[in-house]
XYZ file of C-alpha atoms in Angstrom:
767
model
C 16.538 -19.852 -42.924
C 13.232 -20.972 -43.279
C 10.479 -19.957 -40.262
C 9.931 -23.678 -39.424
C 13.612 -24.149 -38.806
C 13.805 -21.274 -36.878
C 11.511 -22.793 -34.837
C 12.473 -26.217 -34.685
C 15.784 -24.711 -33.787
C 14.574 -22.830 -31.114
C 12.445 -25.489 -29.467
C 15.465 -27.349 -29.196
C 17.382 -24.434 -27.635
C 13.752 -24.570 -25.342
C 14.496 -28.541 -24.577
C 18.637 -28.127 -23.924
C 17.807 -25.095 -21.250
C 15.135 -27.657 -19.513
C 17.681 -30.356 -19.299
C 19.968 -27.970 -17.559
C 17.339 -27.246 -15.258
C 15.636 -30.492 -14.685
C 19.824 -31.174 -13.734
C 20.471 -27.927 -11.390
C 17.118 -29.349 -9.463
C 18.429 -33.190 -9.222
C 21.468 -31.126 -7.776
C 19.813 -28.918 -5.606
C 16.845 -31.665 -4.438
C 19.761 -33.338 -3.586
C 21.402 -30.947 -1.528
C 18.169 -29.874 -0.184
C 17.619 -33.097 1.901
C 20.745 -33.518 3.329
C 20.538 -29.572 4.853
C 16.901 -30.884 5.707
C 18.331 -33.957 7.631
C 20.809 -31.817 9.531
C 17.952 -28.976 10.157
C 16.300 -31.732 12.018
C 19.124 -33.561 13.419
C 20.393 -30.250 14.527
C 16.971 -29.386 16.626
C 16.083 -32.763 17.804
C 19.416 -33.085 20.193
C 20.029 -29.559 20.177
C 19.846 -29.726 24.649
C 22.388 -32.756 24.315
C 24.486 -31.344 22.456
C 24.662 -28.401 24.678
C 26.843 -27.994 27.592
C 24.582 -27.057 30.476
C 26.382 -25.818 33.606
C 24.750 -23.022 35.811
C 27.060 -24.053 39.177
C 29.156 -21.135 38.755
C 29.075 -17.772 36.631
C 32.288 -19.178 34.418
C 30.074 -21.622 33.440
C 26.805 -20.015 33.244
C 29.241 -17.887 29.907
C 30.084 -20.613 28.831
C 26.339 -22.145 28.071
C 25.316 -19.406 27.251
C 28.142 -19.529 24.569
C 27.283 -23.036 23.737
C 23.619 -22.378 23.381
C 24.465 -19.368 20.824
C 26.705 -21.321 19.131
C 24.038 -24.041 18.045
C 21.499 -22.068 17.665
C 23.510 -20.031 15.012
C 24.575 -23.392 13.660
C 20.889 -24.379 13.078
C 19.582 -21.018 11.925
C 22.485 -20.669 9.444
C 21.312 -24.779 8.256
C 17.293 -23.007 8.225
C 18.547 -20.220 5.812
C 20.142 -22.425 3.790
C 17.717 -25.207 3.310
C 15.142 -21.896 2.877
C 17.721 -20.246 -0.122
C 17.254 -23.632 -1.664
C 13.563 -23.643 -1.933
C 13.798 -19.958 -3.150
C 16.096 -21.349 -5.991
C 13.627 -24.736 -7.050
C 10.621 -22.107 -6.716
C 12.833 -20.040 -9.650
C 13.769 -22.970 -11.682
C 10.126 -24.590 -11.724
C 8.703 -21.329 -13.232
C 11.365 -21.169 -15.759
C 11.058 -24.555 -16.961
C 7.396 -23.713 -17.281
C 8.877 -21.085 -19.449
C 12.653 -20.037 -19.887
C 12.000 -17.175 -21.382
C 9.959 -14.813 -22.993
C 12.287 -12.653 -25.488
C 15.094 -12.712 -27.541
C 17.963 -10.212 -28.926
C 20.845 -10.266 -31.339
C 24.050 -8.149 -29.777
C 26.810 -6.915 -32.016
C 28.559 -4.802 -29.413
C 31.127 -1.748 -30.645
C 33.293 -2.840 -31.779
C 33.581 -5.783 -32.711
C 31.974 -8.434 -35.334
C 31.045 -11.338 -31.925
C 27.097 -11.628 -32.099
C 25.677 -12.934 -29.076
C 22.122 -14.133 -28.742
C 20.103 -12.928 -25.654
C 17.493 -14.523 -24.186
C 15.727 -12.997 -21.584
C 13.191 -14.120 -19.050
C 11.681 -13.461 -15.482
C 14.996 -14.466 -14.080
C 18.790 -15.237 -14.826
C 20.091 -18.643 -15.560
C 23.274 -20.271 -15.655
C 24.079 -23.162 -17.096
C 24.911 -26.289 -14.680
C 29.165 -25.320 -14.667
C 28.006 -21.578 -13.749
C 30.113 -20.573 -16.580
C 27.506 -19.191 -19.006
C 23.947 -17.262 -18.915
C 21.422 -19.454 -20.972
C 19.034 -16.854 -19.229
C 18.692 -13.031 -18.215
C 16.291 -11.352 -15.658
C 14.210 -9.041 -17.150
C 15.213 -6.102 -14.876
C 19.730 -6.754 -16.170
C 21.153 -3.556 -17.406
C 21.541 -5.418 -20.960
C 17.889 -6.628 -21.338
C 16.632 -3.015 -21.629
C 17.912 -3.681 -25.276
C 14.754 -5.489 -25.618
C 12.337 -2.786 -24.437
C 13.617 0.276 -25.348
C 15.279 -0.762 -29.356
C 13.830 -1.861 -32.321
C 16.726 -3.633 -34.723
C 19.484 -0.797 -35.026
C 21.419 0.909 -33.145
C 20.945 1.051 -29.445
C 22.809 1.297 -26.665
C 22.427 0.443 -23.057
C 23.488 1.865 -19.207
C 26.598 -0.195 -16.913
C 28.250 0.723 -13.521
C 30.938 1.052 -15.981
C 29.450 3.682 -18.152
C 27.075 3.201 -21.780
C 27.422 -0.506 -23.970
C 26.401 0.730 -27.626
C 26.502 -1.809 -30.574
C 23.567 -3.268 -33.084
C 20.520 -5.507 -32.768
C 20.217 -7.263 -35.616
C 16.823 -9.427 -34.471
C 14.728 -9.047 -31.904
C 12.455 -11.966 -31.758
C 9.637 -13.340 -29.417
C 8.328 -15.835 -27.443
C 5.511 -17.825 -26.518
C 6.291 -20.770 -24.424
C 4.136 -22.617 -21.699
C 4.632 -26.508 -20.264
C 8.815 -26.291 -22.105
C 6.933 -25.596 -25.373
C 6.844 -22.781 -28.181
C 3.337 -21.728 -28.975
C 4.251 -18.634 -30.641
C 7.438 -16.740 -31.757
C 7.804 -13.941 -34.315
C 10.126 -11.659 -35.202
C 8.990 -7.602 -34.530
C 10.130 -4.574 -35.258
C 8.520 -2.486 -32.381
C 8.701 -2.818 -28.477
C 6.508 -5.655 -27.798
C 4.654 -6.948 -30.695
C 0.415 -6.587 -31.191
C 0.921 -10.152 -31.994
C 2.265 -11.109 -27.990
C -0.205 -8.272 -26.889
C -2.836 -9.513 -28.238
C -2.955 -12.864 -26.682
C -1.728 -11.163 -22.930
C -4.799 -8.903 -23.355
C -7.578 -11.375 -24.416
C -7.837 -13.320 -21.717
C -10.366 -13.470 -19.542
C -9.704 -11.095 -16.428
C -7.865 -12.979 -13.191
C -8.412 -13.012 -9.536
C -4.695 -11.274 -8.816
C -2.771 -8.882 -11.375
C -0.788 -10.549 -13.653
C 3.224 -9.980 -13.652
C 3.807 -7.915 -17.594
C 7.190 -8.238 -17.517
C 7.249 -9.726 -21.287
C 4.515 -7.588 -22.840
C 6.598 -4.486 -20.971
C 6.429 -1.023 -23.311
C 8.903 1.282 -23.705
C 6.937 4.063 -22.246
C 6.314 1.709 -18.969
C 10.498 0.504 -18.716
C 11.080 4.281 -18.242
C 9.036 4.147 -14.842
C 10.276 1.002 -13.815
C 13.796 1.683 -14.341
C 13.993 5.871 -13.783
C 16.601 6.239 -10.482
C 16.852 9.915 -11.042
C 13.534 11.264 -9.592
C 13.277 11.886 -5.916
C 9.555 12.220 -7.194
C 8.337 10.448 -9.917
C 4.728 11.280 -11.394
C 2.535 8.922 -13.846
C -0.270 10.421 -15.319
C -1.595 7.123 -16.935
C -5.119 6.492 -18.488
C -7.661 3.899 -17.160
C -6.474 0.894 -18.239
C -1.911 1.671 -19.200
C -0.293 0.068 -17.170
C 0.888 2.291 -14.776
C -0.332 -0.111 -11.418
C 1.577 -3.069 -13.229
C 4.457 -1.201 -13.894
C 4.702 0.097 -10.507
C 4.800 -3.170 -8.851
C 7.575 -3.979 -11.986
C 9.446 -1.156 -10.696
C 9.243 -2.489 -6.898
C 11.225 -5.764 -7.993
C 13.517 -3.561 -10.842
C 14.418 -1.571 -7.041
C 14.671 -4.829 -5.168
C 17.143 -6.049 -7.575
C 19.089 -3.380 -8.297
C 19.424 -2.345 -4.978
C 19.890 -6.001 -2.939
C 21.336 -6.636 -0.501
C 20.744 -3.264 0.980
C 16.944 -2.600 0.001
C 14.499 -4.623 1.572
C 10.908 -4.686 1.552
C 10.546 -2.912 4.868
C 12.291 -0.465 3.220
C 9.143 0.078 0.456
C 6.078 1.157 1.067
C 2.512 1.024 -1.522
C -0.527 3.038 -0.106
C -3.142 1.413 -1.802
C -6.574 2.366 -2.637
C -8.290 -0.118 -0.122
C -8.483 -3.576 0.999
C -9.248 -5.202 -1.911
C -7.216 -4.100 -3.835
C -4.607 -4.751 -2.102
C -5.185 -8.550 -2.543
C -5.711 -7.883 -6.035
C -1.859 -7.193 -6.688
C -0.491 -9.090 -3.617
C 0.982 -11.818 -6.136
C 2.363 -9.513 -8.665
C 5.970 -9.335 -6.364
C 5.856 -13.041 -5.447
C 5.334 -14.248 -9.054
C 9.038 -12.002 -9.845
C 10.273 -13.728 -7.290
C 9.993 -11.099 -4.688
C 9.220 -10.532 -1.124
C 5.615 -8.733 -0.598
C 6.529 -5.131 0.275
C 4.828 -2.797 3.342
C 1.584 -2.408 1.783
C -1.645 -0.496 3.507
C -4.619 1.600 2.968
C -3.700 5.742 3.870
C -6.633 5.141 6.061
C -5.129 1.980 7.932
C -1.511 4.276 7.977
C -3.763 7.471 9.803
C -6.103 4.726 11.745
C -2.269 3.159 13.305
C -1.314 6.522 15.040
C -4.006 8.357 15.866
C -5.989 7.415 19.319
C -7.907 4.490 19.217
C -10.357 5.529 21.642
C -10.954 8.387 18.147
C -13.552 7.129 15.740
C -12.590 8.047 12.128
C -14.764 8.426 9.058
C -13.273 6.183 6.538
C -13.106 8.293 2.877
C -15.850 5.524 1.837
C -17.823 7.272 4.520
C -17.178 10.563 2.929
C -18.015 9.464 -0.299
C -21.278 8.160 0.636
C -22.323 11.376 2.685
C -20.836 13.446 0.046
C -23.083 11.211 -3.266
C -26.219 11.001 -1.149
C -26.902 13.466 1.688
C -27.118 16.025 -0.763
C -30.910 17.193 0.771
C -29.644 16.977 4.172
C -28.855 19.847 6.776
C -25.198 21.358 6.599
C -24.646 19.707 3.262
C -23.248 22.691 2.203
C -21.045 23.300 5.009
C -19.718 20.393 4.776
C -18.606 20.442 1.197
C -16.751 23.884 2.568
C -15.525 22.209 5.026
C -13.663 18.893 2.896
C -12.607 21.594 0.717
C -10.848 24.235 2.924
C -9.176 21.150 5.154
C -7.924 19.646 1.819
C -6.414 22.957 1.129
C -2.798 23.817 1.543
C -4.245 26.711 3.221
C -6.094 25.245 5.763
C -2.135 23.574 6.846
C -0.850 27.359 7.090
C -3.432 27.876 9.568
C -2.819 24.899 11.387
C 1.312 25.772 11.416
C -0.012 29.670 12.469
C -2.081 27.903 15.450
C 1.160 26.147 16.971
C 3.005 28.611 16.950
C 0.186 30.672 18.703
C 1.030 27.595 21.512
C 4.119 27.783 22.319
C 2.737 31.189 24.685
C -0.443 29.719 26.151
C -3.675 26.858 24.777
C -1.847 23.486 25.154
C -4.301 21.448 26.858
C -2.943 18.933 28.990
C -4.863 15.812 31.685
C -4.548 15.009 34.983
C -2.218 12.317 35.931
C -4.170 9.771 38.541
C -3.355 7.154 40.690
C -7.376 5.113 41.795
C -8.857 7.889 40.625
C -7.083 10.293 42.945
C -5.197 13.075 40.795
C -1.214 13.657 41.815
C 0.176 15.421 39.183
C -3.303 18.057 37.874
C -2.863 19.735 34.274
C -2.461 22.515 35.777
C 0.850 22.476 37.378
C 1.616 20.338 33.586
C 0.641 23.668 32.110
C 2.366 25.893 34.522
C 5.778 23.584 33.993
C 5.119 23.526 30.203
C 5.081 27.206 30.074
C 7.537 27.966 32.600
C 10.168 26.118 30.441
C 12.486 28.885 27.976
C 10.251 30.181 25.019
C 12.551 29.673 22.687
C 12.994 25.760 23.029
C 10.478 24.205 20.409
C 6.903 22.552 21.450
C 8.147 19.125 20.980
C 11.169 19.628 22.907
C 9.919 20.999 25.683
C 7.635 18.279 26.207
C 10.680 15.642 26.402
C 11.652 18.152 29.535
C 8.149 17.375 30.637
C 8.734 13.892 30.287
C 11.785 14.047 32.404
C 10.137 16.398 35.019
C 6.857 14.033 35.536
C 8.478 10.990 35.670
C 10.643 12.575 38.724
C 7.567 13.679 40.369
C 5.811 10.115 40.082
C 9.198 8.354 41.564
C 8.633 10.528 43.759
C 4.928 9.451 45.092
C 5.865 6.525 44.439
C 8.129 6.368 47.102
C 5.778 7.982 49.865
C 3.304 5.286 48.075
C 5.774 2.257 49.382
C 4.850 2.630 52.656
C 1.642 2.852 52.790
C -1.646 0.046 53.701
C -2.949 -0.046 50.557
C 0.555 -1.594 49.043
C 1.328 -3.838 51.923
C -2.967 -5.594 51.116
C -2.032 -5.846 47.904
C 1.210 -7.522 48.482
C -1.079 -10.135 50.851
C -2.062 -11.196 47.014
C 0.939 -11.883 44.517
C 2.051 -15.018 43.759
C 3.751 -17.363 45.442
C 6.768 -16.897 42.940
C 6.850 -13.202 43.697
C 7.443 -14.680 47.437
C 9.965 -17.047 46.441
C 11.135 -13.864 45.030
C 11.900 -11.960 47.579
C 12.832 -14.267 50.385
C 15.600 -15.512 47.520
C 16.930 -11.771 47.493
C 16.471 -12.059 51.642
C 19.109 -14.878 51.439
C 21.239 -13.457 48.680
C 21.855 -10.687 51.587
C 23.060 -12.916 54.129
C 20.435 -11.148 56.181
C 17.671 -13.726 57.844
C 15.070 -10.046 57.715
C 11.586 -9.809 57.598
C 11.184 -6.399 57.173
C 13.051 -6.418 54.321
C 11.291 -9.129 53.207
C 8.326 -7.451 53.029
C 10.607 -3.874 51.961
C 10.841 -6.206 48.832
C 7.041 -7.196 48.330
C 6.557 -3.691 48.714
C 9.060 -2.224 46.364
C 7.443 -4.906 44.009
C 4.177 -3.728 44.174
C 4.752 0.113 43.669
C 6.763 -0.882 40.665
C 3.661 -2.683 39.207
C 1.188 -0.024 39.978
C 3.488 2.750 38.800
C 5.368 1.386 35.823
C 1.728 2.045 33.866
C 1.572 5.315 34.513
C 5.403 6.195 33.400
C 4.736 4.323 30.277
C 1.392 6.931 29.507
C 3.546 9.233 30.509
C 6.928 8.358 27.754
C 4.232 8.183 25.214
C 2.739 11.695 25.699
C -0.622 10.633 26.845
C -0.803 13.495 29.268
C -0.970 16.138 26.259
C -4.758 16.636 25.462
C -4.247 16.818 21.963
C -8.309 16.275 20.659
C -8.788 19.377 23.818
C -6.143 21.156 22.357
C -7.071 20.561 18.634
C -10.761 21.574 19.476
C -8.990 24.456 20.604
C -8.229 26.003 16.610
C -11.980 26.276 16.177
C -13.111 27.576 19.529
C -10.226 29.696 21.287
C -8.204 31.298 18.651
C -8.738 33.996 16.161
C -6.887 32.996 12.694
C -5.336 36.022 10.582
C -7.026 35.154 8.066
C -10.389 33.288 7.153
C -11.829 31.495 4.488
C -16.313 32.398 4.198
C -18.101 30.153 6.001
C -15.515 29.920 8.790
C -18.057 30.477 12.041
C -20.555 27.154 10.729
C -16.692 25.231 9.844
C -16.366 25.497 13.646
C -19.975 24.807 14.837
C -19.944 21.474 12.448
C -15.927 20.554 13.527
C -16.325 21.166 17.312
C -19.450 18.810 17.429
C -18.078 15.968 15.582
C -14.879 16.409 17.678
C -17.196 16.913 20.907
C -17.906 13.101 20.166
C -14.151 12.091 19.698
C -15.471 11.949 15.686
C -12.858 12.914 12.867
C -14.763 13.270 9.529
C -11.625 12.185 6.359
C -11.180 15.805 6.035
C -10.118 16.390 9.358
C -8.124 12.614 9.873
C -5.308 14.452 8.329
C -4.789 17.415 9.451
C -4.916 16.333 13.117
C -2.150 14.088 13.063
C -0.772 16.586 11.273
C -1.010 19.065 14.455
C -0.591 16.224 16.653
C 3.098 15.808 15.541
C 3.839 19.910 15.318
C 2.907 19.561 19.389
C 3.782 16.036 20.226
C 7.024 15.531 17.748
C 7.560 12.871 15.336
C 10.388 11.421 13.937
C 10.698 11.992 10.198
C 10.280 8.457 8.508
C 14.063 7.262 7.101
C 13.470 3.551 7.313
C 11.378 4.214 4.550
C 13.504 4.770 0.611
C 10.423 4.101 -1.734
C 7.454 5.473 -1.207
C 4.537 4.312 -3.231
C 1.057 5.936 -3.840
C -1.470 4.097 -5.983
C -4.977 6.553 -6.868
C -2.552 9.279 -6.350
C -5.082 11.335 -7.548
C -7.439 10.881 -4.348
C -5.184 12.508 -2.282
C -5.793 16.285 -1.473
C -3.431 19.147 -1.481
C -2.885 18.447 1.928
C -2.963 15.127 2.486
C 0.505 15.278 0.267
C 2.367 18.158 1.888
C 1.809 16.171 5.037
C 2.873 12.784 3.290
C 6.351 14.907 2.337
C 6.929 16.370 5.581
C 7.040 12.832 6.756
C 8.827 10.923 4.982
C 11.194 13.864 3.614
C 14.344 11.329 2.448
C 12.180 9.257 0.767
C 11.645 8.511 -3.195
C 8.062 9.019 -4.188
C 6.197 7.444 -7.106
C 2.486 8.663 -7.435
C 0.100 7.352 -9.736
C -3.098 7.963 -10.739
C -5.393 9.403 -13.742
C -6.649 12.628 -13.119
C -9.751 11.513 -15.278
C -10.701 9.338 -12.193
C -10.326 11.990 -9.515
C -13.511 10.779 -7.799
C -13.126 11.844 -4.417
C -14.568 15.449 -3.089
C -11.839 18.754 -3.839
C -8.969 16.330 -4.963
C -7.955 17.813 -8.255
C -6.953 21.544 -6.932
C -3.637 21.512 -5.776
C -3.193 17.490 -6.194
C 0.443 16.461 -6.902
C -0.429 13.996 -9.891
C -0.788 18.266 -11.231
C 2.940 19.341 -11.604
C 2.911 22.495 -11.839
C 2.095 22.714 -8.204
C 4.583 20.679 -7.125
C 8.032 22.209 -5.475
C 9.646 18.833 -5.310
C 12.304 18.171 -7.908
C 9.568 15.645 -10.422
C 9.771 14.093 -13.836
C 6.166 13.541 -15.324
C 5.986 10.513 -17.212
C 2.337 10.268 -19.192
C 1.188 6.627 -20.438
C -1.965 7.569 -22.826
C -2.404 4.184 -24.950
C -5.176 1.452 -22.545
C -4.713 -1.912 -22.949
C -7.328 -2.709 -20.750
C -10.631 -2.530 -22.952
C -11.059 -3.354 -26.695
C -11.338 -0.867 -28.736
C -14.755 -0.166 -28.900
C -14.690 0.350 -24.946
C -11.718 2.859 -24.914
C -13.235 5.024 -28.008
C -16.174 5.102 -26.661
C -15.307 6.328 -23.053
C -12.847 8.780 -24.740
C -15.787 11.084 -25.833
C -17.152 12.111 -22.245
C -13.230 11.712 -20.352
C -12.811 14.426 -17.834
C -9.507 14.751 -18.903
C -8.151 16.901 -21.863
C -5.146 14.460 -22.891
C -6.044 11.958 -25.707
C -6.584 8.785 -25.042
C -5.645 5.693 -27.886
C -7.221 2.132 -27.252
C -5.063 -0.964 -28.534
C -5.953 -2.675 -31.486
C -8.004 -5.039 -29.444
C -11.877 -5.596 -30.950
C -14.653 -6.741 -29.869
C -18.511 -5.715 -28.914
C -19.588 -2.346 -29.044
C -20.771 -1.024 -25.417
C -24.314 -1.262 -25.223
C -26.902 1.378 -23.280
C -30.644 -0.858 -22.859
C -33.530 1.796 -22.305
C -36.182 0.414 -20.003
C -39.714 1.093 -20.465
C -40.125 1.007 -16.167
C -38.090 0.036 -12.878
C -39.421 -3.209 -12.371
C -37.971 -4.299 -15.914
C -34.558 -3.524 -14.107
C -34.300 -7.003 -12.151
C -35.145 -9.104 -15.581
C -32.907 -6.877 -17.623
C -29.807 -7.573 -14.732
C -30.521 -11.513 -15.297
C -30.891 -11.725 -18.524
C -27.792 -9.598 -18.951
C -25.761 -11.655 -16.640
C -27.162 -14.921 -18.853
C -25.288 -13.892 -21.717
C -22.237 -12.345 -20.893
C -22.043 -15.614 -18.933
C -22.644 -18.096 -22.139
C -20.092 -15.647 -24.109
C -17.047 -16.665 -21.298
C -16.835 -13.971 -19.210
C -16.171 -15.097 -15.874
C -16.073 -12.236 -14.113
C -18.962 -9.663 -13.769
C -18.804 -6.650 -11.947
C -22.517 -4.660 -11.504
C -21.067 -1.512 -11.106
C -23.383 1.341 -8.853
C -22.521 4.715 -8.209
C -23.164 4.224 -3.945
C -22.866 1.547 -1.918
C -26.446 2.670 -1.094
C -27.851 1.831 -4.457
C -25.692 -1.148 -3.945
C -27.258 -3.187 -1.580
C -30.633 -2.127 -3.356
C -29.612 -3.730 -6.359
C -28.003 -6.809 -3.923
C -31.131 -7.244 -2.265
C -32.783 -7.646 -5.810
C -30.883 -10.255 -7.306
C -29.796 -12.160 -3.826
C -31.973 -15.256 -4.679
C -32.294 -15.172 -7.947
C -28.582 -15.624 -8.764
C -25.172 -16.304 -7.243
C -24.032 -12.928 -6.159
C -21.469 -11.513 -3.788
C -21.206 -8.049 -2.497
C -17.827 -6.156 -2.500
C -17.920 -3.653 0.898
C -14.806 -1.813 2.080
C -14.495 -4.633 4.321
C -13.586 -7.007 1.881
C -10.073 -8.397 1.357
C -10.141 -10.833 -1.362
C -11.298 -10.531 -4.951
C -13.018 -13.626 -6.383
C -14.504 -14.375 -9.504
C -18.193 -14.473 -10.298
C -21.279 -11.749 -10.579
C -19.826 -8.721 -8.168
C -21.597 -5.927 -6.989
C -20.282 -2.834 -5.484
C -20.069 0.927 -5.703
C -18.047 2.572 -8.281
C -15.191 3.971 -5.536
C -14.201 -0.428 -4.511
C -13.549 -0.634 -8.418
C -10.800 1.808 -8.580
C -7.633 0.188 -10.167
C -9.235 -3.316 -11.015
C -10.735 -4.575 -14.010
C -13.391 -7.153 -14.900
C -14.353 -9.213 -17.768
C -17.885 -7.306 -18.403
C -19.170 -4.467 -16.740
C -23.040 -4.466 -15.843
C -23.953 0.163 -15.106
C -27.636 -1.291 -13.755
C -28.392 2.513 -13.083
C -27.194 4.774 -16.068
C -29.563 7.256 -16.255
C -29.541 11.448 -15.938
C -31.040 11.130 -12.579
C -28.080 8.889 -11.045
C -25.419 11.078 -13.202
C -26.781 14.798 -14.082
C -24.099 16.733 -12.362
C -20.472 17.696 -13.639
C -18.919 15.949 -10.607
C -20.441 12.582 -11.735
C -18.697 12.450 -14.798
C -15.151 10.569 -13.410
C -17.034 8.704 -11.441
C -19.245 7.420 -14.518
C -15.928 7.125 -16.582
C -14.172 5.249 -14.228
C -17.231 2.614 -13.559
C -17.320 2.643 -17.830
C -13.678 1.849 -17.554
C -13.111 -1.297 -15.624
C -14.822 -3.544 -17.935
C -12.406 -5.602 -20.479
C -14.618 -7.535 -23.372
C -18.333 -5.863 -22.680
C -19.703 -2.855 -21.380
C -23.532 -2.588 -20.177
C -25.447 0.158 -19.559
C -28.983 0.105 -17.867
C -31.532 3.501 -18.083
C -34.883 4.344 -17.552
C -36.096 6.423 -20.723
C -33.708 9.099 -20.141
C -30.051 7.855 -20.148
C -27.310 9.992 -18.370
C -25.772 12.838 -20.597
C -21.957 11.135 -20.609
C -24.123 9.015 -22.627
C -25.538 11.043 -25.572
C -21.454 13.156 -25.558
C -20.742 9.688 -27.737
C -22.146 9.610 -31.145
C -24.192 7.381 -31.985
C -21.626 4.848 -33.896
C -20.116 4.322 -30.780
C -22.402 2.591 -29.016
C -25.726 -0.030 -30.084
C -28.927 0.531 -28.283
C -31.973 -1.940 -27.248
C -34.875 -1.052 -25.829
C -36.342 -3.452 -23.397
């Protein structure tokens, strides 16, 4: 059959599927309208339909039952209406593009060939008898991603089904019309990828279900590994695959896996915004998404200031000449290691016999239970009891002592004075209680009011005790660096202690201290292992230290983890040693998948950046051509502003919608923004930026992690800016954000990383 006939037949099938969708839509709209009217009617007449009678106890029970019955009916109708709305949304997406793939599969043994069409969601015909489209996550759909024509197999609950794929066809369908169609013998044909990758950068990450490659499919459908490690080159689709993995798991375990059971750690709020649309696009609710900094902030006392990882980064990059810089680097290095975790464990063992600091419990600035009393009681308990369990016993003792004090204070004059300030409702309540006892006794009424005042005064104290706020965790952690000598100490330990205690005295935790402090806090107060989180995804995992990963393994012992990152982009200080992406250092049962092909950037950009990529793994470019990266040398620093403006205009004229001016630091970013803000419309990205927009963006490299732009300009690619070996990951990360165009501006001496590439890999221009 000719290609034209094939295409005509396929378009007829698309038309048939769209008619089926429209019939289903009409049926759902009709059903939805009836339910909506029912919901409105129930809300309007709720209290008229409910039987309300509070005269007798039996009447009260009957009233409660009536309210519950009507509330449940209303809730059920609202759920039904919401479900129909979701179905209509899915049908709307399918009507635009019903499917993107087809395989013809003959199951063994047999001679019946089934045509299987694959899309973003399953679709049955109007009679609900036959599948018109299979969900990309269905077991049979794995054939499309994993096999070329020929022998193939897929797993089901009942076992493995094998057979023969006789045809593999791919479609580009928009607004119900086939725009492209071709048969292929590989996972996904270059033609489909070319079209998908040739578009401009979007403000949100796109779903990749139509272009999932075989190696990405291994990530998505992996159900065996407790720890899945994905080392992926820049632009290899690891984050997209991780999000499709979440969608797959939500589909695979629907009914038992809920959005709250899945957590995604993002590198920054901008990235969270950038990926926020992928799961809803696939018909799934967004999972819990936060930065690791937010996670720590939620559990560390609010009166303690925490340095952000970006502030630490800015210090490391800009304060090399500052007093104490060398010590700070030693500090960062040691506190990022498992050795420091071992030291904290030793200190916690020491605290079983002495050293925990407590706070006075006060009432109106008067100490009612002193820290010495609490300490004496704590250390009087059996020494074999674990510290967190002892704390629970101390809580019980304190609450008992506080209740005694509450009884004493209740009879004092100041309580009566406060009772006189109570609201009218409180007096009516006390009077009613008095009446219920059939005794008209003013003294009893006063007793009730006194008890109410005492309760209100002491309840916050009891609440703080239950939250273990009587333990001075910060002061105890301070002792780790002053009142105790560990068995083995690193070089410069005294200087590290001095620097740390100065920060702690100001209630300030550096980023390298934040995780150790929380780990220490959990050691002495106790922390329930988080059983509700069944899957934890960590993006940009190369920026997590050995200590941070050990902490997460401790907090989430029963959780399956997926770590995604690129060692080539490990830009934060001292995160390579013992990094969880390097499996030799990981004790967990794990599986490692390496993605070497880069799809984001053009072949020219990938070949250029591969020349100075920090890692040793080969990076394969996808065959999408574009312009060579440009190195622009300036004769004078004053030429930087005209050079930036001229190149921005050229990039805009060639169709680039999102142009990122990527600086090394926020300090440099501020300078470039001040230079351009009155010349052209620019937007500056900071760590407080929560939404990604198109336009001309200025940002430091560490906020560009995980995001792609149509074009990237590096305003200072000189030797002065990137001279150290540690700068290589920064420069590599900045360059690999570019999809179509990369421009590097330098003075007379460009950085050595550019010069490591053969001259044919980039073009040079002097301005």
